[in-house]
mmCIF file with all atom_site columns, C-alpha atoms in Angstrom:
data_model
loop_
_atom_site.group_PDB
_atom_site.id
_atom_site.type_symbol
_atom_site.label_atom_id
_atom_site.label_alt_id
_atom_site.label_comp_id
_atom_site.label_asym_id
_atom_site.label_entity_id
_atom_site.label_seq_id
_atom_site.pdbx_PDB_ins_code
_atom_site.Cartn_x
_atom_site.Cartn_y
_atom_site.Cartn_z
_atom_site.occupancy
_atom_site.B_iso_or_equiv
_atom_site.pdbx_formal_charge
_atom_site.auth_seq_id
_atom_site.auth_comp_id
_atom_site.auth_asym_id
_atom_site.auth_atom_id
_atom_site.pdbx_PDB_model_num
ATOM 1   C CA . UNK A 1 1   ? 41.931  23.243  -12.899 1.00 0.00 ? 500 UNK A CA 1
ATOM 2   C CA . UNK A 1 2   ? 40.812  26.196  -11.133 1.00 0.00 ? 501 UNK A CA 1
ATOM 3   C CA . UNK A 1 3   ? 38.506  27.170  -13.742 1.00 0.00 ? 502 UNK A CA 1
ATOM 4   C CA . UNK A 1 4   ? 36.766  23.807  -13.550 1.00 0.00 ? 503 UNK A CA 1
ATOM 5   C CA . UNK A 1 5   ? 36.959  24.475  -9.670  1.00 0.00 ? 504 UNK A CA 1
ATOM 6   C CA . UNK A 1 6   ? 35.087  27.314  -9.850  1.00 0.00 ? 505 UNK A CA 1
ATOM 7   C CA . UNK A 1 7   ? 32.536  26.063  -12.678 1.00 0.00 ? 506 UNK A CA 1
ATOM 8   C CA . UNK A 1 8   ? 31.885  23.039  -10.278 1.00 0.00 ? 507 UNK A CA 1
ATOM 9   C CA . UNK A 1 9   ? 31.256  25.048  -7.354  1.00 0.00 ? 508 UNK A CA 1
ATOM 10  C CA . UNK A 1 10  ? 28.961  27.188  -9.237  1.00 0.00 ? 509 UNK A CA 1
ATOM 11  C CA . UNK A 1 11  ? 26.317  24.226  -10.783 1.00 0.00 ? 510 UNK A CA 1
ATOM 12  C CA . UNK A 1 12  ? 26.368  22.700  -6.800  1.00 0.00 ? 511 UNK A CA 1
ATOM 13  C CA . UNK A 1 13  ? 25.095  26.168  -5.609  1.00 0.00 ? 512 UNK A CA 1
ATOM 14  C CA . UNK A 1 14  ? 22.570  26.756  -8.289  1.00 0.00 ? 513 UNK A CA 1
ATOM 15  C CA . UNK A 1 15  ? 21.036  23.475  -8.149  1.00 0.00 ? 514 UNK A CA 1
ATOM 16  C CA . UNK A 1 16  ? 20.647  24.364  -4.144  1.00 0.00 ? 515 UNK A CA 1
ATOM 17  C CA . UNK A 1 17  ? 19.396  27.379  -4.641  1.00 0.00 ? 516 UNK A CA 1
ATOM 18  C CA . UNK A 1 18  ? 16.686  25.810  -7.088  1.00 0.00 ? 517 UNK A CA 1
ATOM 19  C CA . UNK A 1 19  ? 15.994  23.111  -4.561  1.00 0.00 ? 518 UNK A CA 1
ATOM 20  C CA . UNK A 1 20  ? 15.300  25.629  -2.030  1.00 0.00 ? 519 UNK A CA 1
ATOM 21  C CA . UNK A 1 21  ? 13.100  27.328  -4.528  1.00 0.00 ? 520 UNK A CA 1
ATOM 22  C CA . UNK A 1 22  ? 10.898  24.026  -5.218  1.00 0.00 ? 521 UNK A CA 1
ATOM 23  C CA . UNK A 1 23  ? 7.491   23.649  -3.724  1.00 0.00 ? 522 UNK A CA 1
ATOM 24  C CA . UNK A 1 24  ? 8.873   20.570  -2.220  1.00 0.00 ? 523 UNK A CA 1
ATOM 25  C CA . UNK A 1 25  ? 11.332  22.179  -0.177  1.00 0.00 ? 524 UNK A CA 1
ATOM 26  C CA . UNK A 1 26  ? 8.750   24.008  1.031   1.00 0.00 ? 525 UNK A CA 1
ATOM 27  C CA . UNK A 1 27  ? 7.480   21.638  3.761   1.00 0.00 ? 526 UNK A CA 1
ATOM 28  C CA . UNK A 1 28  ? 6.611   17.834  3.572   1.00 0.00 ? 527 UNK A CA 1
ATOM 29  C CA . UNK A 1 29  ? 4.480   15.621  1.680   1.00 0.00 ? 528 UNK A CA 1
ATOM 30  C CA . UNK A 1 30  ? 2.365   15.683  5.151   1.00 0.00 ? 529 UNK A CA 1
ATOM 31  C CA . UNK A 1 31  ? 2.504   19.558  5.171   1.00 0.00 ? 530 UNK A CA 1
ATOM 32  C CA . UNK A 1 32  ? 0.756   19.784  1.750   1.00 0.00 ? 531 UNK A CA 1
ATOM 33  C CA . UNK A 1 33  ? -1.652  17.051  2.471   1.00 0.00 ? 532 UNK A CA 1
ATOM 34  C CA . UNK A 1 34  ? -2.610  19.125  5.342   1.00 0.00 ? 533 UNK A CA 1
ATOM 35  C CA . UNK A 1 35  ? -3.630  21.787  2.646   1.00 0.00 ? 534 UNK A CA 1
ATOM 36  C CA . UNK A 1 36  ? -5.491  20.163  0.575   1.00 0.00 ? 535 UNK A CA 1
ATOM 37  C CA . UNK A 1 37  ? -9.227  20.894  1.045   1.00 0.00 ? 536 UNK A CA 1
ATOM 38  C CA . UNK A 1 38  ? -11.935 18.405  1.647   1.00 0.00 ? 537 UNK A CA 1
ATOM 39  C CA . UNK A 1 39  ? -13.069 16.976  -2.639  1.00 0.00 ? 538 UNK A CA 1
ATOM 40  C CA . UNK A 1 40  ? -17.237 17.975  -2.644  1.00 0.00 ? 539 UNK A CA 1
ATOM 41  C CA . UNK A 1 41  ? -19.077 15.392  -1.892  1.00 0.00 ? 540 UNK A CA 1
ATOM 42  C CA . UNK A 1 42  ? -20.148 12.937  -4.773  1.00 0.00 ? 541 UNK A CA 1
ATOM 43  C CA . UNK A 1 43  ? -23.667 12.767  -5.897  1.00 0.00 ? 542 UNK A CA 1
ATOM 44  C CA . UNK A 1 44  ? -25.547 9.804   -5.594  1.00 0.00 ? 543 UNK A CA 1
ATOM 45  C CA . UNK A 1 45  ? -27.817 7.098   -8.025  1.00 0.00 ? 544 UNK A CA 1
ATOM 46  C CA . UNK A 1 46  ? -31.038 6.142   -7.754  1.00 0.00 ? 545 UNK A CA 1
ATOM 47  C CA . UNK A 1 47  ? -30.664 2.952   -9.545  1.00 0.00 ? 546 UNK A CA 1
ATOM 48  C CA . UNK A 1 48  ? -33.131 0.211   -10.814 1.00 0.00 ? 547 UNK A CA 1
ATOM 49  C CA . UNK A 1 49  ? -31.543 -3.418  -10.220 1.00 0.00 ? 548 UNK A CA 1
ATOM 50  C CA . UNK A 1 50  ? -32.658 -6.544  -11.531 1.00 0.00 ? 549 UNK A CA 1
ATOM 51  C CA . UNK A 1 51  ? -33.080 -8.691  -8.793  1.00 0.00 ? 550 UNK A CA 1
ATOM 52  C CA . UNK A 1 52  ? -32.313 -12.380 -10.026 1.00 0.00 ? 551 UNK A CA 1
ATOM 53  C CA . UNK A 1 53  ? -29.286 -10.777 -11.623 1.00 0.00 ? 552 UNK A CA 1
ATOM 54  C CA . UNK A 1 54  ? -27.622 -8.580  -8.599  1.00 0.00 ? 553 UNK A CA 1
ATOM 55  C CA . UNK A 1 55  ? -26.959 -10.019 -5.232  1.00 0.00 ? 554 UNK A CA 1
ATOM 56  C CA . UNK A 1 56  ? -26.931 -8.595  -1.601  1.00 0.00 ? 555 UNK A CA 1
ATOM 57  C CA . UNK A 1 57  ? -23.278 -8.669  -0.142  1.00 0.00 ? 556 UNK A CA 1
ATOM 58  C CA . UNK A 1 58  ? -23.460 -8.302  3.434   1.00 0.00 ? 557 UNK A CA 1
ATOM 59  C CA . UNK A 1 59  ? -19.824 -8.360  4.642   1.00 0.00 ? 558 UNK A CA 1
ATOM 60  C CA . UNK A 1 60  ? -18.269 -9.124  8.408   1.00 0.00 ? 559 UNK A CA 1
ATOM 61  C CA . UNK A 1 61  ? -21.034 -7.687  10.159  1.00 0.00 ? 560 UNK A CA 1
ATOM 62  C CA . UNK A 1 62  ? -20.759 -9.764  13.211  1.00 0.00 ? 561 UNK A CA 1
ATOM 63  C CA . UNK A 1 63  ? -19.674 -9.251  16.863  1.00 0.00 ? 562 UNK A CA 1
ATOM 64  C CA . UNK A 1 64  ? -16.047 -8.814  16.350  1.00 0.00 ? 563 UNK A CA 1
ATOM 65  C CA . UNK A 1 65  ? -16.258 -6.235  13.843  1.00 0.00 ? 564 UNK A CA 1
ATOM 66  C CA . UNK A 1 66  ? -19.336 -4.537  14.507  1.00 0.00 ? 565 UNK A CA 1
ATOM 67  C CA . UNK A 1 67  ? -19.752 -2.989  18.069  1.00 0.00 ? 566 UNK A CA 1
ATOM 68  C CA . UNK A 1 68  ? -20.143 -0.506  20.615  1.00 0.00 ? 567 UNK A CA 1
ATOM 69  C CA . UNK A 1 69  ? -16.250 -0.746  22.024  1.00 0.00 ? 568 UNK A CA 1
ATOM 70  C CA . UNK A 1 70  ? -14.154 -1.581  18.055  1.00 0.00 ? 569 UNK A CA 1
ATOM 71  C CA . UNK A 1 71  ? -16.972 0.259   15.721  1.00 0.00 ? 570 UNK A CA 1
ATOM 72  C CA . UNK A 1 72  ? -20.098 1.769   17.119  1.00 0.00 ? 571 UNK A CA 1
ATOM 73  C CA . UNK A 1 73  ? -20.416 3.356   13.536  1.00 0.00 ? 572 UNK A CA 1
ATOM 74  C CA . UNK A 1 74  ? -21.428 0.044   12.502  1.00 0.00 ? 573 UNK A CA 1
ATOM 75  C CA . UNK A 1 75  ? -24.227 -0.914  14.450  1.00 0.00 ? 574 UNK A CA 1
ATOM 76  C CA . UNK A 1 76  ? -26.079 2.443   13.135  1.00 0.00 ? 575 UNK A CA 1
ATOM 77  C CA . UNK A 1 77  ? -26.021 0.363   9.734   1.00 0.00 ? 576 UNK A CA 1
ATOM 78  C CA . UNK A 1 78  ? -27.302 -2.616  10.789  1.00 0.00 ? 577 UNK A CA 1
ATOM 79  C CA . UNK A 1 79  ? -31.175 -1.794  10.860  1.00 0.00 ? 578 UNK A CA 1
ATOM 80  C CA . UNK A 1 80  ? -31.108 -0.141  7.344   1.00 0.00 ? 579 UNK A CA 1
ATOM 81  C CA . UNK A 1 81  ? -29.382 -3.218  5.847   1.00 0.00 ? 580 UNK A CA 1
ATOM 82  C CA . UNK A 1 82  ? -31.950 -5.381  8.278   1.00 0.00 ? 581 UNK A CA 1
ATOM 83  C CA . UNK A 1 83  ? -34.666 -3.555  6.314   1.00 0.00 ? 582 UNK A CA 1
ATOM 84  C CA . UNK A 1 84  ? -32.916 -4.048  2.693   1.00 0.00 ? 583 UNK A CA 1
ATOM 85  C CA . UNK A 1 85  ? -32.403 -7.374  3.354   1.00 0.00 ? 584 UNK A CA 1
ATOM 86  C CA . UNK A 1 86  ? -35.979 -8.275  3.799   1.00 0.00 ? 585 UNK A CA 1
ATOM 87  C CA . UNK A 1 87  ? -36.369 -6.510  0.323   1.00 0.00 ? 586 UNK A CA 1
ATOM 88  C CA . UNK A 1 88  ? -34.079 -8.286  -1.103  1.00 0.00 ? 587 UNK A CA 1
ATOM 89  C CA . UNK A 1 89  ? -35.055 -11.770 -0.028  1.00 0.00 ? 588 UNK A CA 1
ATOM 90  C CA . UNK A 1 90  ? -38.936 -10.287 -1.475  1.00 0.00 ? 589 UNK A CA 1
ATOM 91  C CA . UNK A 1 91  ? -37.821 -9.288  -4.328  1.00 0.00 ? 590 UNK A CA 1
ATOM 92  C CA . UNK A 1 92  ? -36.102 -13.162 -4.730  1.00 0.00 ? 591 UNK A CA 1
ATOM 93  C CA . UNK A 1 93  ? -32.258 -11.259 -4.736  1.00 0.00 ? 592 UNK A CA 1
ATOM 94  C CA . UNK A 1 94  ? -29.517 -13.624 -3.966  1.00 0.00 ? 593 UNK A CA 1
ATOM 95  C CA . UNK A 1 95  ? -27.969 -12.668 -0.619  1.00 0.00 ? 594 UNK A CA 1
ATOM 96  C CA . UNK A 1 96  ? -24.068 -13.725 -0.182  1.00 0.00 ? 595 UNK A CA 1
ATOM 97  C CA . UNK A 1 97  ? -22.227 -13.500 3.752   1.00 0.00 ? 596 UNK A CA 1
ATOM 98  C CA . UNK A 1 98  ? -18.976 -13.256 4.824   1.00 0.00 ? 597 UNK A CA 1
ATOM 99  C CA . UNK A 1 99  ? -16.629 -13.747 8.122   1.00 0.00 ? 598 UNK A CA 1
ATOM 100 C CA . UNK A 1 100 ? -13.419 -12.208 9.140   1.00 0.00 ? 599 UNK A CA 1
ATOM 101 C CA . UNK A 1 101 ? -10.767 -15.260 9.760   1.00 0.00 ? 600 UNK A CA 1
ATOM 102 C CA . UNK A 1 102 ? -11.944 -15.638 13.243  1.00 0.00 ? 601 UNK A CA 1
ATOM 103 C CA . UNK A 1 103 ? -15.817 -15.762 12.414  1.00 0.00 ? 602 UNK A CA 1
ATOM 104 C CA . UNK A 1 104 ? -18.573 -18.157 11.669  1.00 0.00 ? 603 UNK A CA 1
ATOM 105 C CA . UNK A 1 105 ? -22.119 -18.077 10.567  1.00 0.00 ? 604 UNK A CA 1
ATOM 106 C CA . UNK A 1 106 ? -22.868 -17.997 14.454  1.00 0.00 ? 605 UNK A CA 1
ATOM 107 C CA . UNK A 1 107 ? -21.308 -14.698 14.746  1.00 0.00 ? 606 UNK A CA 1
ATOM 108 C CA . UNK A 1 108 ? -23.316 -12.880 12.222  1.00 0.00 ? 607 UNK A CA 1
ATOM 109 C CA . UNK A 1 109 ? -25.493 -10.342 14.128  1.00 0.00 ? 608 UNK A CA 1
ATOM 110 C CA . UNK A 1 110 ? -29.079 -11.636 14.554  1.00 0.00 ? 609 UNK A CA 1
ATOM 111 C CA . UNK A 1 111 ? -31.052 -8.799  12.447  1.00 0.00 ? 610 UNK A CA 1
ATOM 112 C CA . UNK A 1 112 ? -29.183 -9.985  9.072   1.00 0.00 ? 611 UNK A CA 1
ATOM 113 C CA . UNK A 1 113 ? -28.164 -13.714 9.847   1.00 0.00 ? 612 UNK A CA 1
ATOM 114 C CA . UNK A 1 114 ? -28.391 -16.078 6.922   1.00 0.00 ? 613 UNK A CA 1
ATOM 115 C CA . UNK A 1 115 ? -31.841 -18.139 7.382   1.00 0.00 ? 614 UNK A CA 1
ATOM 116 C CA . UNK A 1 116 ? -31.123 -20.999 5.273   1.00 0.00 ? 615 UNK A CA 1
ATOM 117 C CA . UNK A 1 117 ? -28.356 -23.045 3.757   1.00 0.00 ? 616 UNK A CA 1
ATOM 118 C CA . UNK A 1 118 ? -29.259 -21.214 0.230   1.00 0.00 ? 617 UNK A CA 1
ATOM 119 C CA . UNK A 1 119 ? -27.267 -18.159 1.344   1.00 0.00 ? 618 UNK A CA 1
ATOM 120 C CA . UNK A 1 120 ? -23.922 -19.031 1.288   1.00 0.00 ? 619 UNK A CA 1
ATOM 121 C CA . UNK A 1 121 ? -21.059 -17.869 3.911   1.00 0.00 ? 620 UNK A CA 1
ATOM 122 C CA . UNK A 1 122 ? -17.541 -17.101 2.969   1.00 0.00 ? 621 UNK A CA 1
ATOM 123 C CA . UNK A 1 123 ? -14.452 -17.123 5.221   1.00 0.00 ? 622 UNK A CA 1
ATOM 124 C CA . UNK A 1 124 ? -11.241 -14.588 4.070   1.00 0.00 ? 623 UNK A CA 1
ATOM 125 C CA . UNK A 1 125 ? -9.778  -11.452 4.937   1.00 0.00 ? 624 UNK A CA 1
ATOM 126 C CA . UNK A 1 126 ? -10.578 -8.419  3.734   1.00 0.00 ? 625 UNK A CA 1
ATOM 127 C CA . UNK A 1 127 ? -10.657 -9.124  -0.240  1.00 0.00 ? 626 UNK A CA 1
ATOM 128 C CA . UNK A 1 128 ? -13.882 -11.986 0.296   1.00 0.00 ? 627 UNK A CA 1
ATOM 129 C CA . UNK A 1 129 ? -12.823 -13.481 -3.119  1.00 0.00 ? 628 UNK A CA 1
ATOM 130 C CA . UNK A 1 130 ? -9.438  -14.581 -2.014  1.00 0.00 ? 629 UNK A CA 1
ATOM 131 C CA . UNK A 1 131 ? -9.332  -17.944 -1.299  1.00 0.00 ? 630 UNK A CA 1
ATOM 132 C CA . UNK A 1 132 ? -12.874 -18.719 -1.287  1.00 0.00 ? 631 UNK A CA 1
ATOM 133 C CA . UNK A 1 133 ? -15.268 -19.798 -4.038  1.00 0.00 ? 632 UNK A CA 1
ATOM 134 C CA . UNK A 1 134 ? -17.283 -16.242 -4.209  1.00 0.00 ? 633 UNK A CA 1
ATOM 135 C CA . UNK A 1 135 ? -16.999 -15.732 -7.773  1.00 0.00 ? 634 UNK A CA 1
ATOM 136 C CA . UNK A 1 136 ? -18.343 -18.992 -8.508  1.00 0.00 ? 635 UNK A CA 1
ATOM 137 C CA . UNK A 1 137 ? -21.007 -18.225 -6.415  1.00 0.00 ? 636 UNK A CA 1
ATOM 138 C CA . UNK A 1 138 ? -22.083 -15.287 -7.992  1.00 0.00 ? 637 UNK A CA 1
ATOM 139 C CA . UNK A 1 139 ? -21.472 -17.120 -11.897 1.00 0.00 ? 638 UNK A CA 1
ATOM 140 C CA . UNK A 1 140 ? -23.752 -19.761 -10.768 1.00 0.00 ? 639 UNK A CA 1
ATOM 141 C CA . UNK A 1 141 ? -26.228 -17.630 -9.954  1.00 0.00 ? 640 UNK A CA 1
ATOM 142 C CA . UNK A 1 142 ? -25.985 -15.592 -13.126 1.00 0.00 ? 641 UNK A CA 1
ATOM 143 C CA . UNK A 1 143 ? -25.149 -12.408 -11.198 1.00 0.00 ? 642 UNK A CA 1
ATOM 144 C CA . UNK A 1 144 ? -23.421 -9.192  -13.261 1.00 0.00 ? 643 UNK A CA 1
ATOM 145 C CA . UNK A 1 145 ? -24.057 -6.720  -10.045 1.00 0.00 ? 644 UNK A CA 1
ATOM 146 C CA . UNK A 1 146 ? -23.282 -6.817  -6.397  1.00 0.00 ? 645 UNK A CA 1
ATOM 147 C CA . UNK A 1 147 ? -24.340 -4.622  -3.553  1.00 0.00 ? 646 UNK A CA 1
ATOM 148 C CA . UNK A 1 148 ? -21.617 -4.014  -1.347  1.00 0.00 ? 647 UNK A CA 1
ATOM 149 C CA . UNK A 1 149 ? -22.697 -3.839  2.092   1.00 0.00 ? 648 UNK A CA 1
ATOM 150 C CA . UNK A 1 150 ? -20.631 -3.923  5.456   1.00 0.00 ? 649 UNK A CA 1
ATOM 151 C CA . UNK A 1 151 ? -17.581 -3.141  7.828   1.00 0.00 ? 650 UNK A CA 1
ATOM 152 C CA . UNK A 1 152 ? -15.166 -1.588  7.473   1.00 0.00 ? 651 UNK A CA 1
ATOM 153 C CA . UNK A 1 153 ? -14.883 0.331   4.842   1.00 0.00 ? 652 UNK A CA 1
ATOM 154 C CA . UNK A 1 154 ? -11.968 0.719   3.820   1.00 0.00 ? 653 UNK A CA 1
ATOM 155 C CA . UNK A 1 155 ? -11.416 -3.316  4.356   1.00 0.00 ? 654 UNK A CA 1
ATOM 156 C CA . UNK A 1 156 ? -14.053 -5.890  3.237   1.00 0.00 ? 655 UNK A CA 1
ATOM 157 C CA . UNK A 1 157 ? -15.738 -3.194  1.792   1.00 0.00 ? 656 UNK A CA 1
ATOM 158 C CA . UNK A 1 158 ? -13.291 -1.463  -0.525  1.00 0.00 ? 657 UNK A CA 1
ATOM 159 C CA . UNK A 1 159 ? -10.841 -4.454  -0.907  1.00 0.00 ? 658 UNK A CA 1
ATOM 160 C CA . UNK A 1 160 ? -14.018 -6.869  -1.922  1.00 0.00 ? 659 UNK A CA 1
ATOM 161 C CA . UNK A 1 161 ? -15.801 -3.947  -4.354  1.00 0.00 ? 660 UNK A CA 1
ATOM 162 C CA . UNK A 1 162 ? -12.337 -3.795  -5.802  1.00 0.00 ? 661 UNK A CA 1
ATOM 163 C CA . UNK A 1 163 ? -12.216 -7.548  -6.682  1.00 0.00 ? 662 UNK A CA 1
ATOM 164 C CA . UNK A 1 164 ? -15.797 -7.328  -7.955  1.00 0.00 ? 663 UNK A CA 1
ATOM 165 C CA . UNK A 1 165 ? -14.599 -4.567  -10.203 1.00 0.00 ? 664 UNK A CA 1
ATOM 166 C CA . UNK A 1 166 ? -11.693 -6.762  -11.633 1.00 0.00 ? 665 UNK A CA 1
ATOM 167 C CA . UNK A 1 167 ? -13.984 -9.623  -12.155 1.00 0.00 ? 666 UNK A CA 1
ATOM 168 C CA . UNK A 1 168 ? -16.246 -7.403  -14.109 1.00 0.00 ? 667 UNK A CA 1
ATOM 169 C CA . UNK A 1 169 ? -19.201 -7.251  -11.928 1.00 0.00 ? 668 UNK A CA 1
ATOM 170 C CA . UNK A 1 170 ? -21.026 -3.996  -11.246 1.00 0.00 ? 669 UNK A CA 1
ATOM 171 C CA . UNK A 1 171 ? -20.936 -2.267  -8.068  1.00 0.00 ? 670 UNK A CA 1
ATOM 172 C CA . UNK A 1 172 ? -23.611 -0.470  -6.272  1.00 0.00 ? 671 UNK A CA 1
ATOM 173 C CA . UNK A 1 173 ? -22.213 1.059   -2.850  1.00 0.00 ? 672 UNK A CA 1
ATOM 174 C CA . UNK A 1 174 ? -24.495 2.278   -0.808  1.00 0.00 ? 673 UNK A CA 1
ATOM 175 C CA . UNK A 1 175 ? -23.224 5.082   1.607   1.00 0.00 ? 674 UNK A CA 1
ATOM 176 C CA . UNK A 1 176 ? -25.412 4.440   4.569   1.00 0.00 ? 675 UNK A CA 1
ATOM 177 C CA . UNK A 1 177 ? -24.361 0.323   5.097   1.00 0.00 ? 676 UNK A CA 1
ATOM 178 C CA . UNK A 1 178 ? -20.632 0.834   5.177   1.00 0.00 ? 677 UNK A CA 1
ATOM 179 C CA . UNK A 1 179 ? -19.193 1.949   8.154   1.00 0.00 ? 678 UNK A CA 1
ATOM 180 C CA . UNK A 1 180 ? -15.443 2.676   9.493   1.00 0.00 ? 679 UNK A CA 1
ATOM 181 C CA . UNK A 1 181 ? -13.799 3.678   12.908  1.00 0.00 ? 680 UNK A CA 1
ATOM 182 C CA . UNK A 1 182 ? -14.690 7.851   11.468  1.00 0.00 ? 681 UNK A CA 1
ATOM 183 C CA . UNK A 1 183 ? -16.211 9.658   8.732   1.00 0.00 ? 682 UNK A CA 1
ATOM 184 C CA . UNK A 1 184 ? -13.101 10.545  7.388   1.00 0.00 ? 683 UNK A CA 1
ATOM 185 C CA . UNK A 1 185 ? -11.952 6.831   6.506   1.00 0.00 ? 684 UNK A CA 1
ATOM 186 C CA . UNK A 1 186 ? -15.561 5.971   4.949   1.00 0.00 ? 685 UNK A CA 1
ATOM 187 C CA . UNK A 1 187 ? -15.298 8.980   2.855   1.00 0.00 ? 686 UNK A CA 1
ATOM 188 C CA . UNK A 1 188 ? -11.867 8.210   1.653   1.00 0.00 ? 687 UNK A CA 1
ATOM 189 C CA . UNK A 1 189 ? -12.447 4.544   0.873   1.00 0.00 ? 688 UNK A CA 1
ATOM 190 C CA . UNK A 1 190 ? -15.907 5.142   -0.924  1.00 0.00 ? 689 UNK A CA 1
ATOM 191 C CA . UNK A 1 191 ? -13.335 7.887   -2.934  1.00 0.00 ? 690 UNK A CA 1
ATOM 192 C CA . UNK A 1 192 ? -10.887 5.241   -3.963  1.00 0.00 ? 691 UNK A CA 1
ATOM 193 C CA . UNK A 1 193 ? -13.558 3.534   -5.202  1.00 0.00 ? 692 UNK A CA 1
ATOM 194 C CA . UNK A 1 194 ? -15.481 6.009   -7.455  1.00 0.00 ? 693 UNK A CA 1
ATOM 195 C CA . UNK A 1 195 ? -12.154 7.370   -8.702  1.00 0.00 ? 694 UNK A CA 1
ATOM 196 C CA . UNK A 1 196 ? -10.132 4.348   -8.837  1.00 0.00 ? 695 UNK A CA 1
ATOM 197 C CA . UNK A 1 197 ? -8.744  2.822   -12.548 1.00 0.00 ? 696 UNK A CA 1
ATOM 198 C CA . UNK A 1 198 ? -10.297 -0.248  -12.354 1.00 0.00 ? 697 UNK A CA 1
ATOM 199 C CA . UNK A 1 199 ? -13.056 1.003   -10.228 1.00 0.00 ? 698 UNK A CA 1
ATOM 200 C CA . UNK A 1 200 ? -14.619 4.249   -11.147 1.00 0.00 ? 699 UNK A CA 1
ATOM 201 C CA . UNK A 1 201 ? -16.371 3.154   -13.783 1.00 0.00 ? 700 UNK A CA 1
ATOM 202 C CA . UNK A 1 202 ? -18.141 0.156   -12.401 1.00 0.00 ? 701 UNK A CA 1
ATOM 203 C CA . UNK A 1 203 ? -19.156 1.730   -8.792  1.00 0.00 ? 702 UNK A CA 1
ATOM 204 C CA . UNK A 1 204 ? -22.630 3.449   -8.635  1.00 0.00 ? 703 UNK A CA 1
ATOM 205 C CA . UNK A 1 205 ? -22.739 5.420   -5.459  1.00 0.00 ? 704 UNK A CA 1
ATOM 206 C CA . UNK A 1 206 ? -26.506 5.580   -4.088  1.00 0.00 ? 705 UNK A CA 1
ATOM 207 C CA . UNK A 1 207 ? -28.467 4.612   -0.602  1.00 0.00 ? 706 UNK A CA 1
ATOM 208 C CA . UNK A 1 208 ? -29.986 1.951   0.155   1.00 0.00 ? 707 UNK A CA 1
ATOM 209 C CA . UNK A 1 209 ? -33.499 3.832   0.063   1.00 0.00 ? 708 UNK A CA 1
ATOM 210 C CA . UNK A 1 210 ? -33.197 5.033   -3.574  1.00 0.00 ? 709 UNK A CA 1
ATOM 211 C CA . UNK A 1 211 ? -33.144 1.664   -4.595  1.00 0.00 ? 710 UNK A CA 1
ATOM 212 C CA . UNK A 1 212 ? -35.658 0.246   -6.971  1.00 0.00 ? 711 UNK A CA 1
ATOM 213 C CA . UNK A 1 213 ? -36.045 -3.922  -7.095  1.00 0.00 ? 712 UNK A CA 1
ATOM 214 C CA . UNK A 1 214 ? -37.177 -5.435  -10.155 1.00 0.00 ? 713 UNK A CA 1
ATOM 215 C CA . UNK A 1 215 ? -38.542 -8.395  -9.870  1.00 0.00 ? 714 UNK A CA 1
ATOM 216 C CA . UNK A 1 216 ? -37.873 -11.284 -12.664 1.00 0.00 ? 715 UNK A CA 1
ATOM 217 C CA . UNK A 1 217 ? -41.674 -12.172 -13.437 1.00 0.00 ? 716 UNK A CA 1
ATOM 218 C CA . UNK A 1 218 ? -42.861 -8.112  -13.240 1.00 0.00 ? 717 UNK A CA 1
#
């Protein structure tokens, strides 16, 4: 009995000496994110999109979501995807809108409001295909490619790029019409989404400038 005494003690010091060895025990999980540098910044596309067959997403940018007091990092992106837009609806692109809960086609800032009836509104959270009829929309149309444009980041953004992606669409992401509360959370959700599983793949990083529109009849 002794012996086994002894033997037990023995195994319950060397497994806390080896715990104290660990990199774990070390510090926390928090600690060693705190070390980790900065990834390099990805390189961007300049992509050529068929326009009758890729459609504009321009998501929650209305007064709620996109202003001087909740996100002023918003409003910086809503002349370049004012300028796109007029591209787009050129170039005869379909153009797709959505709301937060609380919004309405009334809320939309003026520069990108819808202008007709034939550029349909959705209502949902932050994933824009729950609960509404988006991926019909976009079937109907004949559309393999969205561009995902809006605030914030890492919600309607990311969450709706991510549903594209599972629905097999294509995603182009353009870094300069996304926006977030600070750099650091843009960065981070347009890195889940060029490194995710389901994601990576699919997502074509570029800006909205180094986009070429092909028309159907050119």
């Amino acid at each position: 009995m002794v012996v086994r005494n002894i033997r037990a003690r023995a195994l319950a010091a060397g497994a806390v000496l080896a715990l104290a060895a660990s990199p774990a025990a070390a510090g926390t999980v928090i600690e060693e994110w705190n070390a980790v540098p900065s990834p390099e910044t990805p390189k961007l596309a300049a992509p050529t999109l068929a326009a009758h067959t890729t459609a504009l997403l321009i998501l929650d940018i209305e007064q709620r979501t996109c202003n001087a007091e909740r996100r002023p990092r918003c409003l910086d992106t809503v002349a370049p995807i004012a300028a796109f837009l007029l591209k787009a609806r050129d170039a005869g692109m379909p153009v797709v809108y959505s709301t937060t809960g609380a919004g309405s086609v009334d809320t939309i800032l003026p520069p990108v409001k819808p202008i007709n009836s034939g550029e349909p509104v959705v209502k949902a959270s932050v994933d824009k295909f729950l609960g509404t009829e988006l991926e019909k929309i976009l079937k109907d149309r004949g559309i393999d490619t969205v561009i995902a444009c809006g605030t914030a980041a890492q919600g309607a953004v990311l969450h709706t790029a991510a549903g594209a992606a599972q629905r097999k669409f294509k995603i182009v992401l353009p870094v300069d019409c996304l926006s977030a509360e600070d750099l650091f959370t843009e960065k981070a959700a347009v890195w889940s989404l060029i490194k995710g599983p389901a994601t990576g793949s699919l997502t074509t990083l570029t800006t909205l400038g180094a986009i070429t529109l092909k028309q159907a009849n050119r």
